[in-house]
Amino acid sequence: MHEHQLQSILRHMPAGIVTLLGPELRYGFVNEAMQALLGGDTPEGQSLAEHPGVLAADLLEVMQQVYRSGRPYVAKAYPLAYPEPDGSVLSRYYDLALEPLTDEQDQPQGLLLFAVDVTAQEEARQRAHELALETRRLDARLRVLTETAPQIIFTVDAAGAYEYVSPQWYYFTGQPPTADLNAIWPLLIHPEDRLRVLYQADSARAAGVGWSFEYRMRRHDGQYRWVLSRALPELHAPDKPVFWHGAVTEVHDQRELAEVLRRGEAELRFLADSILQLIWTATAEGFIDYYNQHTAEYTGLTSDELGPTGWIALLDSTEQAAAARRWVQCVASGEDYEGLYRMRRHDGQYRWHIIRARRLADSRGLRWFGACTDVDDQHRLREVLQTQYDELARTNRDLDTFVYTASHDLKQPLFNLRGLFEELRRAATFHDPEREVLLEMVDEALRQLDGTLQELAATVQDQRELAAPTEELDLRSVAEEVLLGMRLQVQEAGATFQLNVTQAPTLVYGRANLRSVLHNLLTNALKFAHPERLLEVHITSTLSESGQPQLWVQDNGLGMAVGHETAPTFHPFERQHPHIAGAGVGLYLVQRIIDTRGGHLEVKSTVGQGTTFIIHWFE
């Protein structure tokens, strides 16, 4: 009866209990807690080796050794791994007690395994260990920071006694480590600052608040340097603070710089007052807080009368709204402000001003710095010049129109002359030994007149296209287009053209301008070909040493006399080969187009051998 009660009690105990019998350690009595620990698979009579459950191999080996030696063993916080349905592993910790079982003759009968779940305690111990490691790590980091920072770190108690000071204090003051901080520190404060510093520190501690003040402290070389002392109380509510932690930072150079800046600001104000411009500054919100002296002299108003938006009120009434809107937009976005407006002078006259402002940062933060510059004289002069320019441009257009119209209108009389001459040749007869020569001379004169009129018309047309918009052009495509238009002339001359634009295949230029340049240069090459050899023309696009595109047009024609190769000058109607028909305007037009577009023309030529034109598209 007692044994049955004992087993019932043991079966429901929260600790796991199992008896393992014989050298095979066969399952005997297993309570509910141990069933759960082993996973529920504990068939009575079966050996532990066949059904180990979650017990690891090293624990089974230890159990065998305990059985053979007869010495009990206790394993603290032994981990057992339980696989979860999702594939993860859950670890729990147990205190395991292995107790040998013996018979009446003290012979080994088996083992008693007693297991107590200590998972919560073990996890708490591990967390405490991790926290201790983290605390030591943070403490070491804090000590490194305090001992390597450029400031003097300190801790004082409520009575003002120093509990800790970093090594920087000894480096700065030159005091030995054995020095009494509480006695020495006040003596290192400049006599003129000592009483103030001690009073402010005592007052802050009494009130339980922090402090921040500057004073002069004696350095190891005897020089007094300005330092900034800041401290905050260590609060443990609801108790009063008992410690203040702070730092002392040397600010001597900053104070001297601030003094230099203060003097510099005074000098800048003096300069601003001396400048004959309206100089002003404004806050980050756009309200003017400073005007120079010239502003008062120019407007006849004081700074108070001008107010925070003074310059806007001085503008012409028709321009104030637009100027104010633009100013508000710039203040909101931070963009630079610039505008041309009429501003009223003290005598009531409105004069043109350029108003500029930029947002910059100074010792007070973001601010606006502006100036109003009187440009009335320059503006009126510009208007006069613009009027004259417009008149010259109109006159130039009228002249171009006149030349174009004249060349066009003269074609009809030319056609009439040619018709009359043909009729005269057909119907009239006369006997003269030089008859054929005279007729040829008249034909030639008519051809030259016709060519001149065509050249004049083409020149005017090309000059009108000098301001044509630029675009990215494919050199090969444009050159082939020009050559296609000259195919009959090329075939008649038996000439060959070689095109190589691999180094610089594209050019940003006006299409009409590029066509005109190529057409005139290639037409000239055909026109002035050497009569004793077939014409060869090489067209090559390259890059200069500075990376700018160039075009080389080289022929083996008659050549020409060039006065200055790098800067030749070609004049209209100037001809070097009078025996060849032409008006002498082609090279003049080429040079004008290139110069107008910001480039220049270079020519290398030898009479009788050929000419090379080098076009530098851009300087």
XYZ file of C-alpha atoms in Angstrom:
619
model
C 0.000 0.000 0.000
C 2.771 2.424 0.875
C 4.701 1.535 -2.285
C 1.631 2.242 -4.406
C 1.177 5.647 -2.752
C 4.863 6.415 -3.221
C 4.709 5.593 -6.943
C 1.586 7.749 -7.314
C 3.374 10.626 -5.634
C 6.512 10.178 -7.740
C 4.481 9.844 -10.962
C 2.951 13.301 -10.516
C 6.045 15.105 -9.306
C 7.139 18.111 -11.464
C 10.677 16.746 -11.565
C 11.468 13.908 -13.971
C 12.293 10.474 -12.463
C 13.245 7.264 -14.256
C 14.797 3.999 -13.088
C 17.157 2.252 -15.500
C 17.798 -1.413 -14.685
C 20.678 -3.710 -15.484
C 23.829 -3.047 -17.458
C 21.622 -2.409 -20.530
C 19.891 0.372 -18.577
C 16.389 -0.860 -19.398
C 13.431 1.383 -18.702
C 11.703 0.669 -15.431
C 9.596 3.252 -13.606
C 9.114 6.505 -15.600
C 6.977 9.334 -14.199
C 4.984 11.791 -16.320
C 7.533 14.582 -16.176
C 10.272 12.244 -17.429
C 7.955 10.916 -20.171
C 7.579 14.510 -21.395
C 11.323 15.110 -21.071
C 12.200 12.005 -23.128
C 9.545 12.671 -25.764
C 6.972 10.037 -24.621
C 8.699 6.997 -26.220
C 9.844 4.931 -23.181
C 8.729 1.308 -23.610
C 9.213 -0.578 -20.358
C 11.902 -3.222 -20.553
C 13.606 -1.740 -23.578
C 17.200 -0.479 -23.236
C 17.989 3.183 -23.127
C 20.389 2.784 -26.066
C 17.505 1.603 -28.288
C 15.168 4.443 -27.244
C 17.359 7.367 -26.115
C 14.750 10.037 -26.935
C 16.402 13.459 -26.747
C 19.338 12.245 -24.642
C 22.669 12.870 -26.362
C 25.396 10.254 -26.843
C 27.753 11.888 -24.332
C 25.094 11.690 -21.592
C 24.478 7.994 -22.375
C 28.221 7.353 -22.062
C 28.349 9.129 -18.696
C 25.368 7.089 -17.453
C 27.200 3.846 -18.359
C 30.294 5.024 -16.479
C 28.205 5.927 -13.385
C 26.626 2.473 -13.492
C 30.018 0.745 -13.686
C 31.794 2.941 -11.124
C 28.930 3.204 -8.649
C 29.683 6.905 -8.065
C 26.794 9.359 -8.323
C 27.079 12.378 -10.616
C 25.214 15.671 -10.973
C 25.159 17.653 -14.248
C 24.124 21.291 -13.878
C 22.073 23.052 -16.557
C 22.485 20.259 -19.094
C 20.955 21.306 -22.465
C 18.497 19.066 -24.308
C 17.415 19.877 -27.850
C 13.776 19.420 -28.979
C 13.000 19.666 -32.697
C 10.024 21.866 -33.603
C 7.485 21.250 -36.420
C 8.803 24.268 -38.337
C 12.313 22.799 -38.436
C 13.765 24.901 -35.618
C 15.259 23.480 -32.421
C 14.090 24.385 -28.893
C 16.660 24.071 -26.129
C 15.795 23.447 -22.490
C 18.107 23.076 -19.523
C 17.980 20.501 -16.689
C 19.860 19.697 -13.535
C 20.455 15.925 -13.892
C 21.257 13.709 -10.869
C 22.562 10.165 -11.632
C 22.302 7.883 -8.599
C 23.513 4.206 -8.785
C 21.030 1.527 -7.558
C 22.446 -1.527 -5.658
C 20.975 -4.714 -4.192
C 21.360 -6.026 -0.655
C 24.879 -7.310 -1.458
C 25.788 -3.797 -2.713
C 25.933 -5.023 -6.303
C 24.915 -2.563 -9.080
C 21.302 -2.983 -10.131
C 20.778 0.080 -12.269
C 20.523 3.872 -12.193
C 18.085 6.435 -10.898
C 17.886 9.536 -13.143
C 16.422 12.619 -11.516
C 15.879 15.730 -13.745
C 14.766 19.206 -12.678
C 13.854 21.834 -15.337
C 16.053 24.906 -14.761
C 15.534 26.530 -18.158
C 14.262 29.812 -16.734
C 17.149 30.090 -14.288
C 19.742 29.204 -16.931
C 18.385 31.686 -19.439
C 18.337 34.346 -16.726
C 21.923 33.456 -15.838
C 22.971 33.671 -19.479
C 21.240 37.041 -19.893
C 22.902 38.281 -16.729
C 26.244 37.100 -18.083
C 25.644 38.859 -21.433
C 24.604 42.022 -19.616
C 27.713 41.858 -17.491
C 29.869 41.478 -20.607
C 28.055 44.362 -22.306
C 28.432 46.474 -19.171
C 32.156 45.793 -19.052
C 32.436 46.554 -22.768
C 30.555 49.829 -22.420
C 32.532 50.730 -19.325
C 35.782 50.108 -21.202
C 34.525 52.142 -24.158
C 33.441 54.968 -21.868
C 36.825 54.982 -20.199
C 38.579 55.038 -23.586
C 36.363 57.905 -24.735
C 36.872 59.945 -21.588
C 40.615 59.381 -21.590
C 41.128 60.067 -25.313
C 38.667 62.925 -25.821
C 40.273 66.378 -26.147
C 38.151 67.625 -23.193
C 38.781 67.311 -19.461
C 36.059 64.987 -18.149
C 35.119 65.302 -14.474
C 32.604 64.216 -11.836
C 31.812 66.202 -8.664
C 29.463 65.454 -5.777
C 26.842 67.707 -4.224
C 29.476 69.323 -1.978
C 31.693 70.176 -4.929
C 34.334 67.526 -4.238
C 35.858 65.956 -7.336
C 35.181 62.214 -7.601
C 36.881 61.687 -10.972
C 38.938 63.626 -13.495
C 40.321 62.352 -16.802
C 44.080 62.324 -17.513
C 43.687 65.381 -19.758
C 43.483 67.580 -16.643
C 46.993 66.545 -15.612
C 48.289 67.031 -19.162
C 46.747 70.518 -19.384
C 47.699 71.803 -15.939
C 51.003 69.943 -15.538
C 49.999 68.873 -12.004
C 51.252 65.523 -10.621
C 48.767 62.638 -10.173
C 49.166 63.009 -6.409
C 47.835 66.582 -6.431
C 44.785 67.368 -4.305
C 42.184 68.273 -6.942
C 39.817 70.030 -4.557
C 42.617 72.258 -3.263
C 44.496 72.881 -6.516
C 41.668 73.380 -9.041
C 40.362 76.737 -7.668
C 43.921 78.077 -7.534
C 44.370 77.423 -11.276
C 41.421 79.693 -12.151
C 42.345 83.239 -13.128
C 41.982 85.530 -10.086
C 39.545 87.759 -11.980
C 37.287 84.769 -12.750
C 37.701 82.653 -9.575
C 34.944 84.098 -7.390
C 32.417 84.118 -10.245
C 33.139 80.504 -11.187
C 32.924 79.198 -7.601
C 29.659 81.064 -6.995
C 28.020 79.865 -10.233
C 29.042 76.242 -9.578
C 27.760 76.343 -5.952
C 24.475 77.925 -7.055
C 23.908 75.272 -9.734
C 24.554 72.418 -7.301
C 22.256 73.963 -4.719
C 19.482 74.306 -7.315
C 20.083 70.792 -8.688
C 20.666 72.040 -12.236
C 23.531 71.993 -14.694
C 25.853 74.846 -15.625
C 27.728 76.299 -18.577
C 30.212 79.149 -18.224
C 33.614 80.254 -19.498
C 36.675 81.225 -17.516
C 40.466 81.344 -17.781
C 42.535 78.428 -16.463
C 46.315 78.349 -16.050
C 48.053 75.931 -18.378
C 51.220 73.966 -17.603
C 53.315 76.712 -19.221
C 51.828 79.384 -16.955
C 49.626 80.870 -19.705
C 45.940 81.430 -18.957
C 43.635 79.932 -21.554
C 39.897 80.387 -21.927
C 37.913 77.177 -21.250
C 34.229 76.277 -21.328
C 32.905 74.282 -18.348
C 29.653 72.376 -18.794
C 28.027 69.878 -16.429
C 24.686 68.114 -15.953
C 23.296 66.501 -12.778
C 22.837 62.745 -12.440
C 19.138 62.484 -11.666
C 17.516 59.621 -9.728
C 13.950 60.821 -9.133
C 12.584 61.649 -6.647
C 15.940 62.077 -4.894
C 18.065 65.171 -5.354
C 21.124 64.827 -7.606
C 24.266 63.722 -5.830
C 26.712 63.869 -8.749
C 27.423 66.265 -11.624
C 29.183 64.975 -14.746
C 30.776 67.437 -17.115
C 33.607 68.449 -19.399
C 36.032 71.339 -19.659
C 36.841 72.343 -23.259
C 39.522 74.797 -24.311
C 37.881 77.599 -26.353
C 40.727 80.095 -26.334
C 41.251 80.079 -30.109
C 37.502 80.323 -30.747
C 37.222 83.360 -28.474
C 40.124 85.047 -30.201
C 38.573 84.232 -33.574
C 35.250 85.641 -32.400
C 37.038 88.818 -31.349
C 38.738 89.010 -34.749
C 35.390 88.474 -36.432
C 33.827 91.189 -34.299
C 36.550 93.611 -35.317
C 36.249 92.433 -38.910
C 32.498 93.007 -38.861
C 33.080 96.546 -37.637
C 35.560 97.092 -40.467
C 33.134 95.603 -42.980
C 30.413 97.947 -41.778
C 32.827 100.828 -42.237
C 33.586 99.656 -45.765
C 29.887 99.142 -46.498
C 29.149 102.686 -45.331
C 31.915 103.961 -47.609
C 30.651 102.237 -50.784
C 28.499 104.319 -53.108
C 25.933 101.553 -53.398
C 22.832 100.666 -51.413
C 24.121 97.798 -49.226
C 21.733 95.907 -46.959
C 21.365 92.647 -45.040
C 18.249 90.678 -44.162
C 17.286 87.842 -41.860
C 16.698 84.300 -43.129
C 12.993 85.222 -43.298
C 13.720 88.118 -45.673
C 13.301 91.112 -43.319
C 15.983 93.783 -43.756
C 17.849 94.624 -40.549
C 20.747 96.759 -41.829
C 21.247 99.554 -44.371
C 24.575 101.236 -45.052
C 25.063 104.986 -44.764
C 24.807 105.576 -48.521
C 21.274 104.149 -48.504
C 20.129 106.947 -46.197
C 21.940 109.552 -48.287
C 20.516 108.233 -51.575
C 16.913 107.769 -50.433
C 16.716 110.611 -47.917
C 15.180 108.169 -45.392
C 16.456 106.722 -42.105
C 16.676 102.981 -41.420
C 13.518 103.163 -39.310
C 11.653 104.961 -42.083
C 12.786 102.402 -44.647
C 11.665 99.505 -42.464
C 12.138 95.745 -43.044
C 11.021 95.910 -46.702
C 12.395 99.348 -47.567
C 13.855 98.834 -51.033
C 10.611 97.360 -52.395
C 8.661 100.471 -51.340
C 11.182 102.621 -53.254
C 10.469 100.919 -56.596
C 8.140 102.230 -59.262
C 4.554 101.363 -58.330
C 4.142 99.244 -61.477
C 7.106 97.034 -60.508
C 6.595 96.594 -56.752
C 4.235 93.592 -56.884
C 6.426 91.540 -59.247
C 9.599 92.404 -57.298
C 7.959 91.446 -53.975
C 6.715 88.104 -55.354
C 10.153 87.287 -56.694
C 11.750 88.202 -53.346
C 9.337 85.937 -51.424
C 10.081 83.045 -53.826
C 13.855 83.457 -53.375
C 13.562 83.628 -49.577
C 11.549 80.395 -49.607
C 13.825 78.526 -52.034
C 17.218 80.045 -51.180
C 17.881 81.030 -54.817
C 19.897 84.159 -55.601
C 17.831 87.273 -56.245
C 18.509 89.530 -59.233
C 16.383 92.066 -61.044
C 16.480 95.360 -62.942
C 14.080 97.956 -61.512
C 13.507 101.705 -61.327
C 14.190 103.056 -57.817
C 13.235 106.474 -56.459
C 16.037 108.816 -55.426
C 15.703 111.441 -52.673
C 14.831 114.090 -55.300
C 11.920 112.017 -56.614
C 13.702 110.888 -59.800
C 13.411 107.183 -60.684
C 16.677 105.640 -61.810
C 17.418 102.114 -63.054
C 19.070 99.813 -60.473
C 20.316 96.223 -60.552
C 19.222 94.618 -57.265
C 21.098 91.478 -56.274
C 20.943 89.389 -53.079
C 22.459 86.089 -51.989
C 21.812 83.908 -48.963
C 24.971 83.156 -46.977
C 25.870 82.068 -43.453
C 27.633 84.182 -40.850
C 28.051 83.965 -37.076
C 24.307 84.548 -36.640
C 23.270 81.799 -39.054
C 21.682 82.083 -42.504
C 21.298 85.667 -43.703
C 20.734 87.602 -46.923
C 23.304 90.061 -48.264
C 22.135 92.460 -50.952
C 23.104 95.490 -52.994
C 21.254 97.996 -55.183
C 23.533 99.373 -57.923
C 22.642 102.481 -59.884
C 22.993 101.580 -63.599
C 20.738 104.301 -64.993
C 23.465 105.868 -67.158
C 24.606 102.502 -68.495
C 20.998 101.444 -69.130
C 20.221 104.575 -71.139
C 23.487 104.209 -73.072
C 22.559 100.600 -73.822
C 19.195 101.742 -75.144
C 20.931 104.250 -77.463
C 23.382 101.600 -78.658
C 20.563 99.106 -79.181
C 18.685 101.665 -81.271
C 21.800 102.290 -83.367
C 22.402 98.554 -83.702
C 18.831 98.013 -84.867
C 19.255 100.772 -87.435
C 22.536 99.274 -88.672
C 20.971 95.832 -88.854
C 18.029 97.216 -90.802
C 20.398 99.069 -93.140
C 22.440 95.890 -93.611
C 19.304 93.916 -94.418
C 18.238 96.627 -96.850
C 21.662 96.506 -98.541
C 21.495 92.705 -98.779
C 18.019 92.978 -100.224
C 19.201 95.616 -102.693
C 22.170 93.516 -103.839
C 20.024 90.406 -104.101
C 17.302 92.277 -105.980
C 19.803 94.032 -108.237
C 21.563 90.774 -109.111
C 18.205 89.164 -109.750
C 16.823 92.064 -111.804
C 19.987 92.325 -113.898
C 19.531 88.751 -115.090
C 16.682 89.754 -117.393
C 18.737 92.397 -119.274
C 21.504 89.807 -119.455
C 19.103 87.322 -121.036
C 17.975 90.051 -123.446
C 21.582 90.856 -124.413
C 22.342 87.186 -124.928
C 19.210 86.803 -127.084
C 20.029 89.876 -129.164
C 23.584 88.721 -129.640
C 22.441 85.284 -130.801
C 19.987 86.892 -133.192
C 22.712 89.256 -134.455
C 25.089 86.305 -134.972
C 22.389 84.434 -136.904
C 21.008 87.239 -139.055
C 23.869 89.718 -139.548
C 27.073 89.075 -141.427
C 30.314 90.991 -141.531
C 33.758 90.270 -142.817
C 36.596 90.721 -140.389
C 39.714 88.582 -139.973
C 39.198 88.573 -136.163
C 35.483 87.833 -136.330
C 35.648 84.585 -134.322
C 37.892 86.140 -131.696
C 35.479 89.039 -131.178
C 32.498 86.714 -130.959
C 34.282 84.539 -128.362
C 35.189 87.651 -126.349
C 31.543 88.758 -126.268
C 30.450 85.241 -125.199
C 33.059 85.224 -122.454
C 31.971 88.670 -121.190
C 28.366 87.518 -121.046
C 29.370 84.316 -119.178
C 31.405 86.320 -116.670
C 28.557 88.745 -116.083
C 26.150 85.850 -115.550
C 28.540 84.137 -113.116
C 29.099 87.372 -111.191
C 25.367 87.903 -110.748
C 24.920 84.319 -109.553
C 27.827 84.657 -107.097
C 26.385 87.910 -105.716
C 22.986 86.307 -105.171
C 24.552 83.233 -103.515
C 26.743 85.426 -101.309
C 23.793 87.435 -100.020
C 21.831 84.235 -99.398
C 24.715 82.650 -97.469
C 25.226 85.771 -95.367
C 21.562 85.684 -94.392
C 22.100 82.148 -93.084
C 25.065 83.049 -90.850
C 22.789 83.066 -87.793
C 21.218 79.714 -88.636
C 20.534 77.500 -85.551
C 23.118 74.847 -84.715
C 22.498 71.129 -84.559
C 24.582 67.962 -84.359
C 25.524 67.087 -87.928
C 27.000 63.956 -89.451
C 30.013 65.198 -91.457
C 30.036 62.264 -93.859
C 26.354 62.668 -94.670
C 26.629 66.428 -95.365
C 29.841 66.030 -97.406
C 28.335 63.247 -99.532
C 25.245 65.393 -100.073
C 27.420 68.273 -101.352
C 29.440 65.943 -103.623
C 26.234 64.461 -105.003
C 25.175 67.933 -106.156
C 28.561 68.329 -107.924
C 28.615 64.899 -109.558
C 28.496 66.198 -113.155
C 31.454 68.528 -112.562
C 33.357 65.722 -110.792
C 32.749 63.317 -113.670
C 33.826 65.855 -116.291
C 37.058 66.609 -114.405
C 37.757 62.924 -113.669
C 38.518 63.961 -110.066
C 38.660 61.656 -107.008
C 37.487 62.650 -103.516
C 38.592 60.704 -100.429
C 36.568 61.241 -97.227
C 37.864 60.252 -93.749
C 35.909 61.547 -90.725
C 36.485 58.714 -88.219
C 38.325 60.884 -85.645
C 35.587 63.537 -85.450
C 32.491 62.186 -87.217
C 30.033 64.812 -85.925
C 29.969 68.603 -85.643
C 27.580 70.937 -83.839
C 27.096 73.642 -86.476
C 24.565 75.351 -88.720
C 23.603 72.981 -91.550
C 23.435 75.717 -94.199
C 26.787 77.140 -93.046
C 28.520 73.756 -93.219
C 27.095 73.048 -96.679
C 28.260 76.478 -97.908
C 31.806 75.982 -96.564
C 32.147 72.513 -98.105
C 30.554 73.552 -101.413
C 32.824 76.572 -101.879
C 36.041 74.705 -100.956
C 35.242 71.678 -103.143
C 34.063 73.847 -106.054
C 37.298 75.853 -105.837
C 39.304 72.605 -105.911
C 37.523 71.571 -109.138
C 37.799 75.044 -110.651
C 41.525 75.432 -109.967
C 42.614 71.865 -110.838
C 46.053 71.523 -112.458
C 45.653 70.870 -116.205
C 48.535 68.348 -116.326
C 47.271 65.900 -113.662
C 44.035 64.430 -112.406
C 42.599 66.189 -109.382
C 42.782 64.419 -106.009
C 41.019 65.907 -102.978
C 41.355 64.576 -99.409
C 38.721 65.588 -96.838
C 39.765 64.679 -93.285
C 38.139 65.455 -89.921
C 40.504 65.447 -86.911
C 40.790 66.643 -83.301
C 43.285 69.295 -82.195
C 45.566 68.911 -79.165
C 42.937 70.694 -77.056
C 40.216 68.305 -78.260
C 38.498 70.719 -80.678
C 37.267 69.447 -84.093
C 39.104 70.424 -87.293
C 38.536 69.820 -91.005
C 41.363 69.424 -93.560
C 40.640 69.876 -97.290
C 43.764 69.110 -99.367
C 44.089 69.186 -103.179
C 46.870 68.924 -105.773
C 45.667 71.820 -107.919
C 47.219 75.098 -109.053
C 47.877 76.417 -105.533
C 47.984 80.073 -104.554
C 50.163 82.726 -102.961
C 49.212 83.122 -99.278
C 50.611 86.083 -97.359
C 49.966 84.751 -93.850
C 49.204 81.030 -93.543
C 47.778 80.992 -90.000
C 45.708 84.175 -90.462
C 45.075 84.759 -94.176
C 42.712 87.492 -95.321
C 40.467 87.042 -98.337
C 38.658 90.005 -99.905
C 35.572 89.884 -102.122
C 36.197 89.868 -105.897
C 39.909 89.134 -105.323
C 41.205 86.545 -107.849
C 44.614 84.888 -108.106
C 43.930 83.073 -111.393
C 42.216 85.628 -113.694
C 42.309 83.241 -116.649
C 39.757 81.026 -114.877
C 36.165 82.258 -114.749
C 34.903 83.271 -111.294
C 33.707 86.171 -109.147
C 36.316 85.851 -106.363
C 33.866 85.676 -103.435
C 33.994 81.982 -102.455
C 36.940 82.061 -100.031
C 35.791 85.415 -98.639
C 32.426 83.871 -97.782
C 34.046 80.734 -96.273
C 36.272 82.843 -94.040
C 33.363 85.021 -92.939
C 31.204 82.037 -91.991
C 34.025 80.428 -89.971
C 34.983 83.693 -88.208
C 31.366 84.489 -87.358
C 30.953 81.057 -85.725
C 34.023 81.562 -83.520
C 36.654 79.708 -85.542
C 39.421 80.596 -87.972
C 40.788 79.443 -91.322
C 44.384 78.347 -91.873
C 45.820 77.905 -95.401
C 48.986 76.154 -96.565
C 49.638 76.380 -100.293
C 52.421 76.053 -102.852
C 51.898 77.473 -106.342
C 51.804 74.660 -108.871
C 51.565 71.888 -106.254
C 48.315 72.310 -104.342
C 46.538 73.830 -101.355
C 45.533 72.636 -97.895
C 42.721 74.388 -96.032
C 42.589 73.730 -92.266
C 39.315 74.789 -90.668
C 39.442 75.303 -86.901
C 35.713 75.245 -86.197
C 36.120 76.651 -82.670
C 39.021 78.477 -81.050
